[in-house]
Amino acid sequence: MSRIVYVNGQFLPEEEAKISIFDRGFLFADGVYEVSTIIDGKLVDNAAHLARLERSMYELGMTPPCSNEEIEAIQQEMLKRNEVEEGGLYLQVTRGAADRDFAYPSGAKSSLIMFTQARPVLDTKGARDGISVILQEDIRWQRRDIKTVGLLPASMAKQAALDAGADDAWMVEEGYITEGTSNNAHIITNDDVLVTRALSNKILHGITRKAVLELAGEMGLKIEERSFTPMEAKQAKEAFVTSASTFVTPVVKIDDSPVGEGNPGPLGARLREIYIDFARKSLS
Ligand code: PDD
């Protein structure tokens, strides 16, 4: 069965959806996006994703295509039409179509598209067995806090990881880990401190990161928001990534070094459990 996708006011079978070749998302990566996860047929923490979408558009001087209430209504219609129980709902806003010019066009109308992707979220191999990462130089731009569709450096790092037989890459800049290719990176030290990079332009301000840090604090875990080195990560007791699509997923190997015993650790597992409880309560 073909998916129903949304393109600028229309719900269409995916084969019929069309975007202009002059769309600035296509020509300049002049677009922003969000991925909201679907469990039990509903969206996880979606209001936080829409708030970040608003910020991304604001930072780029992009006119929102419509209000957040209207976006939410379209998202709900997408859930209804596609009947996805578990997976993701992707949405993208670009500055729209205009004759090619580096300057922002004045008259362009922002474009909004959405599609669903069905995939397992709650019971994944990564959650069960953990994932391996390799370290890669972070060659991305300096506004990683804006969730733009300019994802080629992250895609290159991910592919390098797969080519090396690993699952993902953690990126390193000036001797410190920034984040994963599509997730935030965290470690737990040998004295049970959760260490995660502080928010800045160097990383995406993850919606899952925020919720997990709050939950970890409530759990009584000590938290340090600071940069950490590859060496510290390799010597950590546990490591994990957070993202809308992976929730909390343990990292059991960094380059050739097993993290801890090389198996998912208890604190990461507990954080995943309490995050899933939170996610269920946040459904809309
Ligand atoms: N990626 N860092 C980067 C570079 C990301 O691309 C993402 C999300 C995150 C985690 O953010 P959040 O918890 O808000 O999902 C961190 C999404 C899932 C993606 O591109 O598919």
PDB file of C-alpha atoms and ligand atoms in Angstrom, residues 33-35 49 52 90 140 144 147 151 154 171 179-184 203-209 242-246, ligand 1:
ATOM      1  CA  TYR A  33      12.755  19.724   9.692  1.00  0.00           C
ATOM      2  CA  GLU A  34      11.494  17.751  12.652  1.00  0.00           C
ATOM      3  CA  VAL A  35      10.969  14.068  13.283  1.00  0.00           C
ATOM      4  CA  HIS A  49       9.287  19.439  18.381  1.00  0.00           C
ATOM      5  CA  ARG A  52      11.965  23.826  18.096  1.00  0.00           C
ATOM      6  CA  TYR A  90       8.817  13.612   9.266  1.00  0.00           C
ATOM      7  CA  ARG A 140      29.613  20.283   9.957  1.00  0.00           C
ATOM      8  CA  ARG A 144      24.157  22.867  14.542  1.00  0.00           C
ATOM      9  CA  LYS A 147      17.741  21.658  12.589  1.00  0.00           C
ATOM     10  CA  LEU A 151      22.739  16.804   6.481  1.00  0.00           C
ATOM     11  CA  ALA A 154      26.306  13.749   9.067  1.00  0.00           C
ATOM     12  CA  MET A 171      31.799  13.407  15.965  1.00  0.00           C
ATOM     13  CA  GLU A 179      27.266  14.504  19.218  1.00  0.00           C
ATOM     14  CA  GLY A 180      26.237  11.519  17.116  1.00  0.00           C
ATOM     15  CA  THR A 181      25.288  11.827  13.452  1.00  0.00           C
ATOM     16  CA  SER A 182      21.598  12.056  14.367  1.00  0.00           C
ATOM     17  CA  ASN A 183      21.558  11.852  18.148  1.00  0.00           C
ATOM     18  CA  ASN A 184      23.027  13.405  21.282  1.00  0.00           C
ATOM     19  CA  ILE A 203      25.066  20.571  18.937  1.00  0.00           C
ATOM     20  CA  LEU A 204      21.391  20.153  18.242  1.00  0.00           C
ATOM     21  CA  HIS A 205      19.329  20.898  21.330  1.00  0.00           C
ATOM     22  CA  GLY A 206      17.763  17.471  21.455  1.00  0.00           C
ATOM     23  CA  ILE A 207      14.171  17.173  22.619  1.00  0.00           C
ATOM     24  CA  THR A 208      14.911  13.678  23.943  1.00  0.00           C
ATOM     25  CA  ARG A 209      18.112  14.905  25.628  1.00  0.00           C
ATOM     26  CA  THR A 242      19.312   9.960  22.742  1.00  0.00           C
ATOM     27  CA  SER A 243      17.087  10.978  19.855  1.00  0.00           C
ATOM     28  CA  ALA A 244      13.453  10.962  18.865  1.00  0.00           C
ATOM     29  CA  SER A 245      14.034   7.840  16.807  1.00  0.00           C
ATOM     30  CA  THR A 246      16.253   5.866  19.211  1.00  0.00           C
TER      31      THR A 246
HETATM   32  N1  PDD B   1      17.832  13.548  14.576  1.00  0.00           N
HETATM   33  N2  PDD B   1      21.652  15.637  17.166  1.00  0.00           N
HETATM   34  C1  PDD B   1      21.445  15.571  15.847  1.00  0.00           C
HETATM   35  C2  PDD B   1      22.543  16.001  14.935  1.00  0.00           C
HETATM   36  C3  PDD B   1      20.222  15.102  15.354  1.00  0.00           C
HETATM   37  O1  PDD B   1      20.018  15.051  14.032  1.00  0.00           O
HETATM   38  C4  PDD B   1      19.218  14.683  16.256  1.00  0.00           C
HETATM   39  C5  PDD B   1      17.872  14.198  15.797  1.00  0.00           C
HETATM   40  C6  PDD B   1      19.489  14.756  17.630  1.00  0.00           C
HETATM   41  C7  PDD B   1      18.469  14.350  18.669  1.00  0.00           C
HETATM   42  O2  PDD B   1      17.433  15.291  18.755  1.00  0.00           O
HETATM   43  P1  PDD B   1      15.959  14.848  19.201  1.00  0.00           P
HETATM   44  O3  PDD B   1      16.116  14.211  20.533  1.00  0.00           O
HETATM   45  O4  PDD B   1      15.234  16.126  19.269  1.00  0.00           O
HETATM   46  O5  PDD B   1      15.450  13.896  18.180  1.00  0.00           O
HETATM   47  C8  PDD B   1      20.711  15.256  18.056  1.00  0.00           C
HETATM   48  C9  PDD B   1      16.580  13.113  14.034  1.00  0.00           C
HETATM   49  C10 PDD B   1      15.930  12.034  14.816  1.00  0.00           C
HETATM   50  C11 PDD B   1      16.779  12.764  12.576  1.00  0.00           C
HETATM   51  O6  PDD B   1      17.446  13.538  11.904  1.00  0.00           O
HETATM   52  O7  PDD B   1      16.242  11.759  12.109  1.00  0.00           O
END
